[in-house]
Structures are given as C-alpha cells and as structure tokens.
Amino acid sequence: MPSRQELANAIRFLSMDAVQAANSGHPGAPMGMADIAEVLWNDFLKHNPKDPSWFNRDRFVLSNGHASMMLYSLLHLSGYDLPIEQIKQFRQLHSQTPGHPEHGETPGVETTTGPLGQGLSNAVGMALAEKHLAAQFNQADSEIINHNTYVFAGDGDLMEGVSHEVASLAGVWELGKLIVFWDDNNISIDGPIDTWYGDDTAQRFEAYGWQVISKVDGHDPEAIKQAIEAAKTDTHKPTLICCKTTMAFGSPTFAGSHKAHGAPLGDEEIQRIRDNLKWPHEAFHIPDAIRDIWNASERGSVAQAQWQGQWETYADEYPNLAKDLQRRMIGKLPEAWEKTSQSFIEACQQQNNKLATRKASQNCLNEYAPLLSEMMGGSADLTGSNNTDWKDCIAFNAQRPRGNYIHYGVREFGMSAIMNGMALHGALLPFAGTFLTFSDYARNAVRMSGLMNAQVIYVYSHDSIGLGEDGPTHQPIEHAAMLRYTPNVDVWRPCDEVETAVAWQQSIEKNTGPSCLLLTRQGVAPQQRDIETLAQVKRGGYILKDSDGAPDLLLLATGSEVGLAAEAQQQLAKQGLQARVISMPCTERFDRQDKAYKEQVLPSNVRARIAVEAASKDFWYKYVGLDGAVIGMESFGASAPANELYEYFGITVKAIVEKALVLSKPGVHSVA
C-alpha cells in the first residue's frame, strides 16, 4: 500500500512536470505544501468530484494562487473532470489549467486567486455565508447547512493589507468553521523574508480572536492530522494552523530557496528529485495503486447521497424553508418579483419629489429587500450616508448570525472581497456601500468580481463634485470611467428615483456579474416619462426628451446632469435649435443593445453631440466622436457648496447652450 509521502509525491511530480512542460510556473509551493494537501483532501475534505456544485460541500480556497498546479493535481487525482491531457496543457491557451486558478474555467475551483490576500478574503465571505445560512435554515433536528471552509495561504497573502481587514472581521464574527493553513516557509519572490516581514503572525491572529495552532511540521502527516482535528473542536474561533514547510521539498539543489518559487526546475534537477524521493515513474505517470487511494468519487457520492436523504426529510418537515432555500441555491428570483418590482417602478414615476438618488436607493431597498431573503447588505462605516439599510433589516454579528445587514467598519477592500466570497458560495445576494471615491480602496476586488462574473452589487454614493464641501479628497473624478472600463461590470448612474429603481431591479436580475450604483448626495428633480419611455430605461440609454422634429443636436447625460441637459433643451428650442435629450444611466447595458436600437437613439447622421457628466471627460468621446463636445471635469474638485462648484467648473445649462450653438454651426467640428 502506498505511503502517505508517496501520495503527496504524486502532487509534487505532477506539479513539477507540468511546470517543466510549460516552461513556466511555480513548482516550489506545491512541493512544499503537498503533505498538508494530502492529509486535508484524503482525510477531511467533504466534496464530490462527480458533482462539484454540491451545495453542502466543504470549500477549499488556494489563496496563494501561484501554486495552481497543486490544486490542479488535487482535482485530477481526486476524480474531477480534469484529465491528464489538461495537466499536460498547463498554462496553454484554452486549457482548463490556466496559470492561476480561475472560477468557471476548471471544475472544483471555488474562486479565482492570484492577487494575494483576496483568496483568504473570499474564504471569509464563504464562511460567513455558511454561518448565516445555517442560522436561517437549520433546525434543532436538522443541520442542512454544515460545512467547513479551508484555505491555503502563504506569507504573501498575510503581508497584503486586506488580510488584516478580513482576519479581524473573521475573528469578531466567530467564524469557527474557517480553517487557514499558513505555509510558513520564510520565502517570497525576492528571497528569505526576515528583513521585510517581521510580524509575530501567531500573536497577530490571536489578537484578532483566532485559535492559533503553532509550530506544526508541515511534512509530518500525523502532526497535520492532529492540528486539523484540534481546529475543528473550536466551533467559535476561526483557526490558523502554522505549518513549517520547506520550499521545493525534496530538491537537492533548490530546497528552501526562492529560486524554486517561480521558475521551472530543469530536467536534470527533476531527475535528481525523482532519485531523492524514490519516484521511479516517468513524467505525468501516476501508478494505479496511488490513483485508487486518491480517487474521492465514491466517498464523495456517498456523502452527498446521505445529505440528499437528509434534504428530503427536511423538505417534508419544513416545506417553506426548503422551497426558499432551493430557489436561492439555483439563483431563481421569487414568483412575485417581476410584478412587484415593475409596479414599484411605475409608482416612482408618479412621484414628483426632488430626491437624492442615495435616498431613492433606500426607498428601493425598503420595497425590494422584503421580497428577497437572499439579500445581505452592508456598508463600510457609512450606513447613514450610503443609505444601505432598510426598514426591517437586522444587524449581523456573532450572536445574531441570522442578521442580514453587515457593519464592515472602515474596510472597503475587505468588504468587497468578502462579498465576492459570499456570492460565489451561493444562495446570497450581497451588496454594500461606500463613497464612490473610496472605490479606489476596493479596486482589485471589484475587478475580481468582473473577472469571476460574481453577482455583487456595489452601492457608491457621493458620486460627483455635487457632494460639495467635503472637497476634492471625497469628490470622485476618474472613478466612473475606471469602473466602466472594467469588463463585465455594469455601472448605473441614475438621474432620479425611477432610474434608481430600474438600476436596482436590473442589478438584482443580472446574475452574470457585478453592478455598481453611483448615487447623488444632493437632491435631483424627477423626470417625466410616458409608459413607452419608461419601458426603455432598462436598456441603459434611451430618448428621455425628443425634439419636435428631426434633431439637430444630441445631448447625452447621466445622473444629476440629466436635469441640466433637459433644461438646456428647452432654452435651445427657443433659439430654433432642436435637441434630443438622451439619458444614459448604464452605458454597458446600452452597448449590449442591438444595432437598430442604438441607431434609433443615437442616429449616425447627427454629428452635433454633447455629453454632460460631472466626471472625467475622456470616456464620452466614444459616443460623441472627435467632432463632439464633452462638458465635464479635467481636474480634481474643490471644497464649496455644490451649486458653486458646478458654476465654477462650467457644468451648467448656460455652458451647454453656448457649446450647442457653436457646435451646430455649419463647418464647426470639436469645441471640447
């Protein structure tokens, strides 16, 4: 019978062979963590390779995503649909084994990792989801939700600042089913880390409220097993298992060296390692005796079948809860959703109140959230400013895990990455808020939302210089463009309560990626629409106010500047110039419309075009062309009341009218 080290060596040699074949990759970490992975996956991990989406599976997150070949080796050996041909195609175009693990590309990969610290952050979100769902659905006689979240993390993960944010939250939330293995090998890309990483990591995590199991020999299977068993006994504290390992374990030349971190080892060194670890097999060959022990398909199917029987009993005894959980697990909205949300949008059109869109957003939450048990909101210490709470929300905390509103504290990055983990876990629809300018802190997590098509809703209030006196540190300029340039992200900047209601409706219905809502601090006047126009709002760009005849000029605007464009249209009409006002609350949604609709809204024969947005101007030239004009910002803002700032920076009705009159003259091109 193969020894445990031989089982671990299967990971090591698949990893180093694949890296060598690709002439690219990171062999050192898989070789160093192979013994930990073998014990966890063979003795503890609850999963079913035949059904990677089984809801009550344990989640495994490789936060140090550069060690991807370790994860691919584990998935291949365990019986996932990842054949040896894919291992041989490591890092090649269109393979299922990309350089860093990508959610959706490889069966069994729970989240996309690579940007260090974020895998750990996602895992905190997954563990939070498990705790919250267990509190919502478990009964005294039935724990239908009961699984662990395991994380592999390296020194780089723990150096990243986001690790501090999320580890602090995991401790205060008492996420006892979160178990993190720290690969304590004293190595990062630049070499031994002693001169740039002197933290006492064990004391740091103890201070967060974690259980810490120190000085575990990461190459001793029995010590690893005992550490995991000890971790599972504390159901209140998350656990950090500190595993002392050797980078590139088994390499006569590179063991313990940063030179094995991110480069192939070479054929000669790999042969030396085969001799050293007594592995006589050729590249990519795994003996059947080892494969048989690794394959988890049978035990995974048995575990899932047992859970399925438990589920059927649960559904009989608690049919309403089971129906709701089943709906949420498959990502389906309630039956009443479509009718109720549409009725609310129509009701908003009947209102005639000047309202900040951040307040309109809260009105939407008061209407929508009671319908959606999956909604879990929050804010980075700005609840009263973002207006992200609603009438009947309940604060989540360790003692009240059923709560559906999270106070994240001042942790924008951690909040965003945690929400990604919640969304990937399933059965939750997370959203949370901060000021738009502070989306900078969360930038990479938002990017990861887009990369993974995670359904997360970002509520960004204080969306322009219109926030006024707080000044340029708080006034976003480039942020809307930055978000719009991020693939798969829908950015909504509504002009009134109707567009805000539609933005929320469409973000809730969009299950293929994240959405951002950019909301005003200042009040905005409602715009009037007939029933046909109302139906076009969800298309992202539409004719809000048309000219009496064929338009001479197109006025494009978003958010608080739509009202300026509408007023400018009236003044231009008095001077004989026919202008069409186009509201574009979501340019991404508009870009996805068919060619005929886009031509109807933005006729190509009308070259006189002006875009108006109190933000960076450059984005808008894709719509107005180089012959058009953009009224917006070319600098940072200033500290003053909002109306003074709009006047000072020239974002006014007068400025629109003046540019329109010049632009509409024959032979005139750009007046930008």
CSV table of N, CA and C in Angstrom, one decimal, residues 33 45 47 63 109 112 121 139 171 176 182 194 201 213 221 246 292 434 483 505 517 547 551 558 573 576 626 637:
chain,number,residue,atom,x,y,z
A,33,MET,N,3.9,22.2,0.1
A,33,MET,CA,2.6,22.1,0.8
A,33,MET,C,1.9,20.7,0.4
A,45,LEU,N,-11.6,16.6,3.8
A,45,LEU,CA,-12.4,17.4,2.9
A,45,LEU,C,-13.6,16.7,2.4
A,47,HIS,N,-16.4,16.6,-0.2
A,47,HIS,CA,-16.6,17.0,-1.6
A,47,HIS,C,-17.0,15.9,-2.4
A,63,SER,N,-5.4,30.3,-1.7
A,63,SER,CA,-5.2,31.8,-1.7
A,63,SER,C,-3.9,32.1,-2.4
A,109,VAL,N,-12.7,24.5,-8.9
A,109,VAL,CA,-12.1,25.7,-8.4
A,109,VAL,C,-13.1,26.7,-7.9
A,112,THR,N,-11.4,32.5,-8.1
A,112,THR,CA,-10.2,32.9,-8.9
A,112,THR,C,-9.2,33.5,-7.9
A,121,SER,N,-9.7,36.4,1.7
A,121,SER,CA,-10.8,37.3,1.9
A,121,SER,C,-12.1,36.6,1.4
A,139,GLN,N,-32.5,23.6,11.6
A,139,GLN,CA,-33.4,23.3,12.7
A,139,GLN,C,-32.8,22.5,13.8
A,171,GLY,N,-12.5,37.1,13.1
A,171,GLY,CA,-12.4,36.8,14.5
A,171,GLY,C,-13.6,37.4,15.2
A,176,GLY,N,-16.1,29.9,13.2
A,176,GLY,CA,-15.4,28.8,13.7
A,176,GLY,C,-15.2,27.7,12.7
A,182,TRP,N,-1.3,28.2,7.1
A,182,TRP,CA,-0.3,29.2,6.8
A,182,TRP,C,1.0,28.4,6.4
A,194,ASP,N,13.0,37.6,6.2
A,194,ASP,CA,13.3,38.1,7.5
A,194,ASP,C,13.4,39.6,7.6
A,201,THR,N,3.2,36.4,13.6
A,201,THR,CA,1.9,36.1,12.9
A,201,THR,C,1.0,35.4,13.9
A,213,ILE,N,-2.8,27.4,16.1
A,213,ILE,CA,-2.1,26.2,16.3
A,213,ILE,C,-0.7,26.3,15.7
A,221,PRO,N,2.6,14.0,8.4
A,221,PRO,CA,1.2,13.8,8.2
A,221,PRO,C,0.4,13.6,9.5
A,246,THR,N,9.2,23.4,3.8
A,246,THR,CA,10.4,23.7,3.1
A,246,THR,C,10.0,24.0,1.6
A,292,ASP,N,-5.9,5.0,-7.0
A,292,ASP,CA,-7.1,4.3,-6.3
A,292,ASP,C,-7.3,5.0,-5.0
A,434,THR,N,-20.1,52.4,0.0
A,434,THR,CA,-19.1,53.4,0.5
A,434,THR,C,-19.2,54.6,-0.4
A,483,LEU,N,-14.5,52.3,-13.5
A,483,LEU,CA,-15.5,51.2,-13.3
A,483,LEU,C,-16.0,50.8,-14.7
A,505,GLN,N,-33.5,47.0,-9.9
A,505,GLN,CA,-34.1,45.9,-10.5
A,505,GLN,C,-33.2,45.1,-11.4
A,517,LEU,N,-23.8,51.0,-8.5
A,517,LEU,CA,-24.8,52.1,-8.5
A,517,LEU,C,-24.1,53.4,-8.0
A,547,SER,N,-36.8,65.9,-29.7
A,547,SER,CA,-37.1,67.1,-30.3
A,547,SER,C,-38.4,67.1,-31.1
A,551,PRO,N,-33.8,65.8,-35.0
A,551,PRO,CA,-32.9,66.5,-34.1
A,551,PRO,C,-31.7,67.1,-34.8
A,558,THR,N,-25.9,61.8,-17.7
A,558,THR,CA,-26.2,60.8,-16.7
A,558,THR,C,-26.4,61.5,-15.4
A,573,ALA,N,-34.5,75.3,-27.8
A,573,ALA,CA,-35.7,75.3,-28.7
A,573,ALA,C,-36.2,76.7,-28.9
A,576,GLY,N,-34.5,78.1,-31.8
A,576,GLY,CA,-34.6,77.4,-33.0
A,576,GLY,C,-33.8,76.2,-33.3
A,626,LEU,N,-15.0,62.6,-32.1
A,626,LEU,CA,-14.0,63.7,-32.0
A,626,LEU,C,-14.6,65.0,-32.5
A,637,GLY,N,-11.7,68.3,-7.8
A,637,GLY,CA,-12.7,69.2,-7.4
A,637,GLY,C,-12.2,70.3,-6.5
